PDB file of C-alpha atoms in Angstrom:
ATOM      1  CA  UNK A 612       0.000   0.000   0.000  1.00  0.00           C
ATOM      2  CA  UNK A 613       2.749   2.447   0.961  1.00  0.00           C
ATOM      3  CA  UNK A 614       4.692   1.632  -2.196  1.00  0.00           C
ATOM      4  CA  UNK A 615       1.656   2.191  -4.395  1.00  0.00           C
ATOM      5  CA  UNK A 616       0.935   5.476  -2.610  1.00  0.00           C
ATOM      6  CA  UNK A 617       4.535   6.593  -3.023  1.00  0.00           C
ATOM      7  CA  UNK A 618       4.503   5.655  -6.703  1.00  0.00           C
ATOM      8  CA  UNK A 619       1.305   7.643  -7.332  1.00  0.00           C
ATOM      9  CA  UNK A 620       2.563  10.723  -5.468  1.00  0.00           C
ATOM     10  CA  UNK A 621       5.928  10.645  -7.285  1.00  0.00           C
ATOM     11  CA  UNK A 622       4.132  10.248 -10.620  1.00  0.00           C
ATOM     12  CA  UNK A 623       1.922  13.222  -9.754  1.00  0.00           C
ATOM     13  CA  UNK A 624       4.965  15.337  -8.864  1.00  0.00           C
ATOM     14  CA  UNK A 625       6.584  14.317 -12.159  1.00  0.00           C
ATOM     15  CA  UNK A 626       3.538  15.487 -14.124  1.00  0.00           C
ATOM     16  CA  UNK A 627       3.464  18.716 -12.103  1.00  0.00           C
ATOM     17  CA  UNK A 628       7.114  19.308 -13.020  1.00  0.00           C
ATOM     18  CA  UNK A 629       6.387  18.666 -16.700  1.00  0.00           C
ATOM     19  CA  UNK A 630       3.409  21.012 -16.523  1.00  0.00           C
ATOM     20  CA  UNK A 631       5.472  23.786 -14.919  1.00  0.00           C
ATOM     21  CA  UNK A 632       8.076  23.329 -17.631  1.00  0.00           C
ATOM     22  CA  UNK A 633       5.302  23.683 -20.209  1.00  0.00           C
ATOM     23  CA  UNK A 634       3.899  26.837 -18.602  1.00  0.00           C
ATOM     24  CA  UNK A 635       7.376  28.382 -18.613  1.00  0.00           C
ATOM     25  CA  UNK A 636       8.460  27.330 -22.104  1.00  0.00           C
ATOM     26  CA  UNK A 637       5.374  27.304 -24.347  1.00  0.00           C
ATOM     27  CA  UNK A 638       5.011  30.332 -26.621  1.00  0.00           C
ATOM     28  CA  UNK A 639       1.442  31.634 -26.171  1.00  0.00           C
ATOM     29  CA  UNK A 640      -1.631  31.665 -23.959  1.00  0.00           C
ATOM     30  CA  UNK A 641      -3.446  28.623 -25.334  1.00  0.00           C
ATOM     31  CA  UNK A 642      -0.497  26.241 -25.209  1.00  0.00           C
ATOM     32  CA  UNK A 643       0.437  27.412 -21.709  1.00  0.00           C
ATOM     33  CA  UNK A 644      -3.119  26.845 -20.576  1.00  0.00           C
ATOM     34  CA  UNK A 645      -2.944  23.383 -22.135  1.00  0.00           C
ATOM     35  CA  UNK A 646       0.061  22.565 -19.926  1.00  0.00           C
ATOM     36  CA  UNK A 647      -1.533  24.101 -16.828  1.00  0.00           C
ATOM     37  CA  UNK A 648      -4.747  22.165 -17.392  1.00  0.00           C
ATOM     38  CA  UNK A 649      -2.854  18.873 -17.507  1.00  0.00           C
ATOM     39  CA  UNK A 650      -1.257  19.784 -14.155  1.00  0.00           C
ATOM     40  CA  UNK A 651      -4.578  20.589 -12.581  1.00  0.00           C
ATOM     41  CA  UNK A 652      -6.449  17.494 -13.636  1.00  0.00           C
ATOM     42  CA  UNK A 653      -3.990  14.601 -14.045  1.00  0.00           C
ATOM     43  CA  UNK A 654      -1.210  15.463 -11.604  1.00  0.00           C
ATOM     44  CA  UNK A 655      -3.445  16.781  -8.834  1.00  0.00           C
ATOM     45  CA  UNK A 656      -5.708  13.728  -9.025  1.00  0.00           C
ATOM     46  CA  UNK A 657      -2.680  11.385  -8.929  1.00  0.00           C
ATOM     47  CA  UNK A 658      -1.326  13.122  -5.825  1.00  0.00           C
ATOM     48  CA  UNK A 659      -4.736  13.107  -4.106  1.00  0.00           C
ATOM     49  CA  UNK A 660      -5.334   9.400  -4.797  1.00  0.00           C
ATOM     50  CA  UNK A 661      -1.806   8.693  -3.547  1.00  0.00           C
ATOM     51  CA  UNK A 662      -2.580  10.526  -0.316  1.00  0.00           C
ATOM     52  CA  UNK A 663      -5.813   8.543   0.072  1.00  0.00           C
ATOM     53  CA  UNK A 664      -3.874   5.274  -0.259  1.00  0.00           C
ATOM     54  CA  UNK A 665      -1.182   6.487   2.143  1.00  0.00           C
ATOM     55  CA  UNK A 666      -3.876   7.294   4.695  1.00  0.00           C
ATOM     56  CA  UNK A 667      -5.108   3.691   4.450  1.00  0.00           C
ATOM     57  CA  UNK A 668      -1.700   2.294   5.460  1.00  0.00           C
ATOM     58  CA  UNK A 669      -2.948   1.550   8.988  1.00  0.00           C
ATOM     59  CA  UNK A 670      -6.424   0.283   8.234  1.00  0.00           C
ATOM     60  CA  UNK A 671      -9.374   1.302  10.419  1.00  0.00           C
ATOM     61  CA  UNK A 672     -12.987   2.379   9.718  1.00  0.00           C
ATOM     62  CA  UNK A 673     -12.303   6.040  10.551  1.00  0.00           C
ATOM     63  CA  UNK A 674      -9.289   6.081   8.207  1.00  0.00           C
ATOM     64  CA  UNK A 675     -11.462   4.481   5.534  1.00  0.00           C
ATOM     65  CA  UNK A 676     -13.943   7.368   5.921  1.00  0.00           C
ATOM     66  CA  UNK A 677     -11.157   9.956   5.635  1.00  0.00           C
ATOM     67  CA  UNK A 678      -9.841   8.212   2.516  1.00  0.00           C
ATOM     68  CA  UNK A 679     -13.314   8.239   1.018  1.00  0.00           C
ATOM     69  CA  UNK A 680     -13.540  12.000   1.614  1.00  0.00           C
ATOM     70  CA  UNK A 681     -10.161  12.503  -0.060  1.00  0.00           C
ATOM     71  CA  UNK A 682     -11.350  10.462  -3.054  1.00  0.00           C
ATOM     72  CA  UNK A 683     -14.468  12.649  -3.209  1.00  0.00           C
ATOM     73  CA  UNK A 684     -12.138  15.668  -3.523  1.00  0.00           C
ATOM     74  CA  UNK A 685     -10.379  13.852  -6.374  1.00  0.00           C
ATOM     75  CA  UNK A 686     -13.681  13.276  -8.196  1.00  0.00           C
ATOM     76  CA  UNK A 687     -14.638  16.923  -7.707  1.00  0.00           C
ATOM     77  CA  UNK A 688     -11.291  18.162  -9.045  1.00  0.00           C
ATOM     78  CA  UNK A 689     -11.627  15.803 -11.998  1.00  0.00           C
ATOM     79  CA  UNK A 690     -14.924  17.454 -12.987  1.00  0.00           C
ATOM     80  CA  UNK A 691     -14.223  21.053 -12.012  1.00  0.00           C
ATOM     81  CA  UNK A 692     -10.701  21.591 -13.291  1.00  0.00           C
ATOM     82  CA  UNK A 693     -11.219  20.737 -17.001  1.00  0.00           C
ATOM     83  CA  UNK A 694     -14.392  22.834 -16.947  1.00  0.00           C
ATOM     84  CA  UNK A 695     -12.495  25.808 -15.538  1.00  0.00           C
ATOM     85  CA  UNK A 696      -9.801  25.409 -18.193  1.00  0.00           C
ATOM     86  CA  UNK A 697     -12.488  25.246 -20.863  1.00  0.00           C
ATOM     87  CA  UNK A 698     -14.141  28.413 -19.566  1.00  0.00           C
ATOM     88  CA  UNK A 699     -10.856  30.350 -19.512  1.00  0.00           C
ATOM     89  CA  UNK A 700     -10.006  29.198 -23.044  1.00  0.00           C
ATOM     90  CA  UNK A 701     -13.392  30.251 -24.367  1.00  0.00           C
ATOM     91  CA  UNK A 702     -13.117  33.653 -22.694  1.00  0.00           C
ATOM     92  CA  UNK A 703      -9.720  34.130 -24.360  1.00  0.00           C
ATOM     93  CA  UNK A 704     -11.221  33.132 -27.709  1.00  0.00           C
ATOM     94  CA  UNK A 705     -14.086  35.604 -27.336  1.00  0.00           C
ATOM     95  CA  UNK A 706     -11.875  38.583 -26.520  1.00  0.00           C
ATOM     96  CA  UNK A 707      -9.625  37.566 -29.418  1.00  0.00           C
ATOM     97  CA  UNK A 708      -6.286  36.348 -28.090  1.00  0.00           C
ATOM     98  CA  UNK A 709      -4.317  35.351 -31.176  1.00  0.00           C
ATOM     99  CA  UNK A 710      -2.746  31.887 -31.197  1.00  0.00           C
ATOM    100  CA  UNK A 711       0.967  31.617 -31.866  1.00  0.00           C
ATOM    101  CA  UNK A 712       2.096  30.727 -35.363  1.00  0.00           C
ATOM    102  CA  UNK A 713       5.459  30.604 -37.090  1.00  0.00           C
ATOM    103  CA  UNK A 714       6.029  34.064 -38.478  1.00  0.00           C
ATOM    104  CA  UNK A 715       7.054  33.052 -42.029  1.00  0.00           C
ATOM    105  CA  UNK A 716       4.087  30.770 -42.639  1.00  0.00           C
ATOM    106  CA  UNK A 717       0.792  32.110 -44.005  1.00  0.00           C
ATOM    107  CA  UNK A 718      -2.036  32.011 -41.455  1.00  0.00           C
TER     108      UNK A 718
ATOM    109  CA  UNK B1233      -9.221  30.918 -35.604  1.00  0.00           C
ATOM    110  CA  UNK B1234     -11.604  33.278 -37.387  1.00  0.00           C
ATOM    111  CA  UNK B1235     -14.053  30.436 -37.905  1.00  0.00           C
ATOM    112  CA  UNK B1236     -13.948  29.481 -34.242  1.00  0.00           C
ATOM    113  CA  UNK B1237     -14.427  33.090 -33.170  1.00  0.00           C
ATOM    114  CA  UNK B1238     -17.437  33.509 -35.410  1.00  0.00           C
ATOM    115  CA  UNK B1239     -18.978  30.319 -34.110  1.00  0.00           C
ATOM    116  CA  UNK B1240     -18.576  31.577 -30.522  1.00  0.00           C
ATOM    117  CA  UNK B1241     -19.954  35.026 -31.404  1.00  0.00           C
ATOM    118  CA  UNK B1242     -23.114  33.491 -32.859  1.00  0.00           C
ATOM    119  CA  UNK B1243     -24.476  32.307 -29.548  1.00  0.00           C
ATOM    120  CA  UNK B1244     -25.411  34.657 -26.687  1.00  0.00           C
ATOM    121  CA  UNK B1245     -22.668  35.379 -24.166  1.00  0.00           C
ATOM    122  CA  UNK B1246     -22.185  32.741 -21.513  1.00  0.00           C
ATOM    123  CA  UNK B1247     -24.276  30.041 -23.136  1.00  0.00           C
ATOM    124  CA  UNK B1248     -22.002  27.055 -22.978  1.00  0.00           C
ATOM    125  CA  UNK B1249     -23.259  23.491 -22.762  1.00  0.00           C
ATOM    126  CA  UNK B1250     -20.088  22.071 -21.179  1.00  0.00           C
ATOM    127  CA  UNK B1251     -19.946  24.635 -18.381  1.00  0.00           C
ATOM    128  CA  UNK B1252     -23.674  24.426 -17.725  1.00  0.00           C
ATOM    129  CA  UNK B1253     -23.686  20.630 -17.485  1.00  0.00           C
ATOM    130  CA  UNK B1254     -20.681  20.578 -15.166  1.00  0.00           C
ATOM    131  CA  UNK B1255     -22.213  23.281 -12.974  1.00  0.00           C
ATOM    132  CA  UNK B1256     -25.515  21.416 -12.802  1.00  0.00           C
ATOM    133  CA  UNK B1257     -23.598  18.333 -11.732  1.00  0.00           C
ATOM    134  CA  UNK B1258     -21.539  20.134  -9.093  1.00  0.00           C
ATOM    135  CA  UNK B1259     -23.999  22.471  -7.373  1.00  0.00           C
ATOM    136  CA  UNK B1260     -25.847  19.835  -5.261  1.00  0.00           C
ATOM    137  CA  UNK B1261     -22.548  18.511  -3.940  1.00  0.00           C
ATOM    138  CA  UNK B1262     -21.258  22.018  -3.237  1.00  0.00           C
ATOM    139  CA  UNK B1263     -24.374  22.789  -1.206  1.00  0.00           C
ATOM    140  CA  UNK B1264     -24.155  19.459   0.624  1.00  0.00           C
ATOM    141  CA  UNK B1265     -20.541  20.242   1.457  1.00  0.00           C
ATOM    142  CA  UNK B1266     -21.526  23.685   2.715  1.00  0.00           C
ATOM    143  CA  UNK B1267     -24.091  22.151   5.068  1.00  0.00           C
ATOM    144  CA  UNK B1268     -21.493  19.608   6.207  1.00  0.00           C
ATOM    145  CA  UNK B1269     -19.011  22.386   7.002  1.00  0.00           C
ATOM    146  CA  UNK B1270     -21.637  24.279   9.017  1.00  0.00           C
ATOM    147  CA  UNK B1271     -22.870  21.243  10.952  1.00  0.00           C
ATOM    148  CA  UNK B1272     -19.406  19.803  11.572  1.00  0.00           C
ATOM    149  CA  UNK B1273     -18.000  23.197  12.556  1.00  0.00           C
ATOM    150  CA  UNK B1274     -17.534  22.481  16.238  1.00  0.00           C
ATOM    151  CA  UNK B1275     -15.739  19.158  15.718  1.00  0.00           C
ATOM    152  CA  UNK B1276     -13.406  19.975  12.849  1.00  0.00           C
ATOM    153  CA  UNK B1277     -12.089  22.977  10.890  1.00  0.00           C
ATOM    154  CA  UNK B1278     -14.930  24.990   9.448  1.00  0.00           C
ATOM    155  CA  UNK B1279     -17.962  26.633  10.939  1.00  0.00           C
ATOM    156  CA  UNK B1280     -20.743  29.034  10.167  1.00  0.00           C
ATOM    157  CA  UNK B1281     -18.809  31.569   8.154  1.00  0.00           C
ATOM    158  CA  UNK B1282     -16.951  29.088   5.955  1.00  0.00           C
ATOM    159  CA  UNK B1283     -20.009  26.943   5.302  1.00  0.00           C
ATOM    160  CA  UNK B1284     -22.060  30.045   4.522  1.00  0.00           C
ATOM    161  CA  UNK B1285     -19.455  31.181   2.015  1.00  0.00           C
ATOM    162  CA  UNK B1286     -19.533  27.763   0.311  1.00  0.00           C
ATOM    163  CA  UNK B1287     -23.346  27.873   0.147  1.00  0.00           C
ATOM    164  CA  UNK B1288     -23.295  31.417  -1.218  1.00  0.00           C
ATOM    165  CA  UNK B1289     -20.636  30.469  -3.771  1.00  0.00           C
ATOM    166  CA  UNK B1290     -22.946  27.772  -5.142  1.00  0.00           C
ATOM    167  CA  UNK B1291     -25.549  30.423  -5.991  1.00  0.00           C
ATOM    168  CA  UNK B1292     -22.857  32.688  -7.458  1.00  0.00           C
ATOM    169  CA  UNK B1293     -21.683  29.767  -9.607  1.00  0.00           C
ATOM    170  CA  UNK B1294     -25.243  29.274 -10.823  1.00  0.00           C
ATOM    171  CA  UNK B1295     -25.483  32.968 -11.722  1.00  0.00           C
ATOM    172  CA  UNK B1296     -22.150  32.836 -13.548  1.00  0.00           C
ATOM    173  CA  UNK B1297     -22.857  29.701 -15.572  1.00  0.00           C
ATOM    174  CA  UNK B1298     -26.476  30.552 -16.430  1.00  0.00           C
ATOM    175  CA  UNK B1299     -27.545  34.120 -15.784  1.00  0.00           C
ATOM    176  CA  UNK B1300     -28.785  36.302 -12.984  1.00  0.00           C
ATOM    177  CA  UNK B1301     -32.446  35.541 -13.627  1.00  0.00           C
ATOM    178  CA  UNK B1302     -31.930  31.789 -13.252  1.00  0.00           C
ATOM    179  CA  UNK B1303     -30.287  32.231  -9.870  1.00  0.00           C
ATOM    180  CA  UNK B1304     -33.081  34.599  -8.864  1.00  0.00           C
ATOM    181  CA  UNK B1305     -35.559  31.856  -9.728  1.00  0.00           C
ATOM    182  CA  UNK B1306     -33.918  29.477  -7.252  1.00  0.00           C
ATOM    183  CA  UNK B1307     -33.473  32.078  -4.510  1.00  0.00           C
ATOM    184  CA  UNK B1308     -35.642  35.155  -4.856  1.00  0.00           C
ATOM    185  CA  UNK B1309     -34.495  38.518  -3.610  1.00  0.00           C
ATOM    186  CA  UNK B1310     -37.222  38.690  -0.992  1.00  0.00           C
ATOM    187  CA  UNK B1311     -36.435  35.249   0.468  1.00  0.00           C
ATOM    188  CA  UNK B1312     -32.765  36.195   0.443  1.00  0.00           C
ATOM    189  CA  UNK B1313     -33.326  39.369   2.453  1.00  0.00           C
ATOM    190  CA  UNK B1314     -35.551  37.524   4.935  1.00  0.00           C
ATOM    191  CA  UNK B1315     -32.934  34.771   5.351  1.00  0.00           C
ATOM    192  CA  UNK B1316     -30.151  37.271   5.986  1.00  0.00           C
ATOM    193  CA  UNK B1317     -32.138  38.974   8.722  1.00  0.00           C
ATOM    194  CA  UNK B1318     -33.278  35.673  10.250  1.00  0.00           C
ATOM    195  CA  UNK B1319     -29.644  34.538  10.443  1.00  0.00           C
ATOM    196  CA  UNK B1320     -28.588  37.652  12.332  1.00  0.00           C
ATOM    197  CA  UNK B1321     -31.684  37.295  14.526  1.00  0.00           C
ATOM    198  CA  UNK B1322     -30.767  33.705  15.451  1.00  0.00           C
ATOM    199  CA  UNK B1323     -27.262  34.812  16.372  1.00  0.00           C
ATOM    200  CA  UNK B1324     -28.163  37.850  18.477  1.00  0.00           C
ATOM    201  CA  UNK B1325     -31.294  36.147  19.813  1.00  0.00           C
ATOM    202  CA  UNK B1326     -29.274  33.267  21.232  1.00  0.00           C
ATOM    203  CA  UNK B1327     -26.780  35.679  22.719  1.00  0.00           C
ATOM    204  CA  UNK B1328     -29.446  37.885  24.261  1.00  0.00           C
ATOM    205  CA  UNK B1329     -31.378  34.861  25.555  1.00  0.00           C
ATOM    206  CA  UNK B1330     -28.249  33.771  27.403  1.00  0.00           C
ATOM    207  CA  UNK B1331     -27.902  37.281  28.837  1.00  0.00           C
ATOM    208  CA  UNK B1332     -31.573  37.370  29.868  1.00  0.00           C
ATOM    209  CA  UNK B1333     -31.271  34.013  31.629  1.00  0.00           C
ATOM    210  CA  UNK B1334     -28.545  35.324  33.864  1.00  0.00           C
ATOM    211  CA  UNK B1335     -25.322  34.557  32.004  1.00  0.00           C
ATOM    212  CA  UNK B1336     -23.094  36.770  29.894  1.00  0.00           C
ATOM    213  CA  UNK B1337     -23.792  37.540  26.211  1.00  0.00           C
ATOM    214  CA  UNK B1338     -23.341  34.209  24.297  1.00  0.00           C
ATOM    215  CA  UNK B1339     -22.661  32.337  27.568  1.00  0.00           C
ATOM    216  CA  UNK B1340     -24.492  29.154  26.525  1.00  0.00           C
ATOM    217  CA  UNK B1341     -24.287  27.444  29.881  1.00  0.00           C
ATOM    218  CA  UNK B1342     -27.021  29.844  31.066  1.00  0.00           C
ATOM    219  CA  UNK B1343     -29.430  28.067  28.697  1.00  0.00           C
ATOM    220  CA  UNK B1344     -29.329  25.182  31.173  1.00  0.00           C
ATOM    221  CA  UNK B1345     -32.247  26.867  32.963  1.00  0.00           C
ATOM    222  CA  UNK B1346     -34.611  26.218  30.044  1.00  0.00           C
ATOM    223  CA  UNK B1347     -33.912  22.499  29.745  1.00  0.00           C
ATOM    224  CA  UNK B1348     -31.476  20.901  32.185  1.00  0.00           C
ATOM    225  CA  UNK B1349     -29.058  19.016  29.952  1.00  0.00           C
ATOM    226  CA  UNK B1350     -25.931  20.131  31.766  1.00  0.00           C
ATOM    227  CA  UNK B1351     -23.750  23.151  30.905  1.00  0.00           C
ATOM    228  CA  UNK B1352     -21.288  21.162  28.766  1.00  0.00           C
ATOM    229  CA  UNK B1353     -24.011  19.809  26.486  1.00  0.00           C
ATOM    230  CA  UNK B1354     -25.581  23.275  26.223  1.00  0.00           C
ATOM    231  CA  UNK B1355     -22.271  24.881  25.221  1.00  0.00           C
ATOM    232  CA  UNK B1356     -21.988  22.420  22.331  1.00  0.00           C
ATOM    233  CA  UNK B1357     -25.622  22.943  21.273  1.00  0.00           C
ATOM    234  CA  UNK B1358     -25.398  26.718  21.654  1.00  0.00           C
ATOM    235  CA  UNK B1359     -22.367  26.947  19.381  1.00  0.00           C
ATOM    236  CA  UNK B1360     -24.248  24.833  16.836  1.00  0.00           C
ATOM    237  CA  UNK B1361     -27.326  27.109  16.892  1.00  0.00           C
ATOM    238  CA  UNK B1362     -25.200  30.257  16.590  1.00  0.00           C
ATOM    239  CA  UNK B1363     -23.241  28.772  13.702  1.00  0.00           C
ATOM    240  CA  UNK B1364     -26.406  27.896  11.811  1.00  0.00           C
ATOM    241  CA  UNK B1365     -27.464  31.532  12.187  1.00  0.00           C
ATOM    242  CA  UNK B1366     -24.084  32.827  11.021  1.00  0.00           C
ATOM    243  CA  UNK B1367     -24.131  30.411   8.061  1.00  0.00           C
ATOM    244  CA  UNK B1368     -27.567  31.555   6.869  1.00  0.00           C
ATOM    245  CA  UNK B1369     -26.622  35.229   7.203  1.00  0.00           C
ATOM    246  CA  UNK B1370     -23.296  34.839   5.393  1.00  0.00           C
ATOM    247  CA  UNK B1371     -24.893  32.847   2.571  1.00  0.00           C
ATOM    248  CA  UNK B1372     -27.528  35.478   1.876  1.00  0.00           C
ATOM    249  CA  UNK B1373     -25.062  38.377   2.152  1.00  0.00           C
ATOM    250  CA  UNK B1374     -22.613  36.696  -0.260  1.00  0.00           C
ATOM    251  CA  UNK B1375     -25.377  36.086  -2.779  1.00  0.00           C
ATOM    252  CA  UNK B1376     -26.866  39.546  -2.590  1.00  0.00           C
ATOM    253  CA  UNK B1377     -23.396  41.153  -2.778  1.00  0.00           C
ATOM    254  CA  UNK B1378     -22.794  39.346  -6.056  1.00  0.00           C
ATOM    255  CA  UNK B1379     -26.247  40.183  -7.403  1.00  0.00           C
ATOM    256  CA  UNK B1380     -25.940  43.875  -6.582  1.00  0.00           C
ATOM    257  CA  UNK B1381     -22.352  44.325  -7.736  1.00  0.00           C
ATOM    258  CA  UNK B1382     -22.791  42.155 -10.844  1.00  0.00           C
ATOM    259  CA  UNK B1383     -25.842  43.984 -12.148  1.00  0.00           C
ATOM    260  CA  UNK B1384     -25.343  47.500 -10.785  1.00  0.00           C
ATOM    261  CA  UNK B1385     -28.271  47.038  -8.398  1.00  0.00           C
ATOM    262  CA  UNK B1386     -30.805  46.446 -11.186  1.00  0.00           C
ATOM    263  CA  UNK B1387     -31.058  42.646 -10.706  1.00  0.00           C
ATOM    264  CA  UNK B1388     -31.620  42.368 -14.417  1.00  0.00           C
ATOM    265  CA  UNK B1389     -28.810  41.487 -16.807  1.00  0.00           C
ATOM    266  CA  UNK B1390     -25.617  41.097 -14.868  1.00  0.00           C
ATOM    267  CA  UNK B1391     -22.609  39.145 -16.061  1.00  0.00           C
TER     268      UNK B1391
END
């Protein structure tokens, strides 16, 4: 159980690191938001599920309840975060943020 | 890009199936969580103010994803004003009742004279009653703040 929890948390931290790299290095708003959205949904859910498993390491009914609450947070994040990313992207599209293109290519 | 922009411009602002479906899915759980935070406030982190903010945020989310009129349909302005005042009344009423029964303001152990449950039990119950009042008041104030600021006081179009 502890090993699985550790694996999930380390995987989540890896995806967070990749997402931060993307936010820093990508050229424009939409691609940066793409990287940030991956962080928010995939990496955060991995870390939260890892914490839920870690909490179950010494098994008892009260710990099971706490783990269930943590998993409920994971489900909520999994619905809310992509929706938030979608809303921000659409707002950017409406006010006309131009996507990045290579300068020498025709649009 | 141009094509996408035109497709977005065609529909009225804020009408988005994805956001609306997700919001419809989330709002019941947000409100349940707000009630949980209020009720569980004297055992764990949380309490009247935090739970009230969560409850108010659910109505604000409804107004953001749909429009102001939809949120007014679920919680009318009149009911909202009444709820805000009732919340404050519960809070000050409990406090004043304690003072009238011979304790200090908000000294719940004085409520023991109504129904002898013991001062410890009454302190727990008194905090619960006060937190329910605070939660109701905060919820209605959050919602009406958003309504008034979002629509310039007209309660009509809004964001």
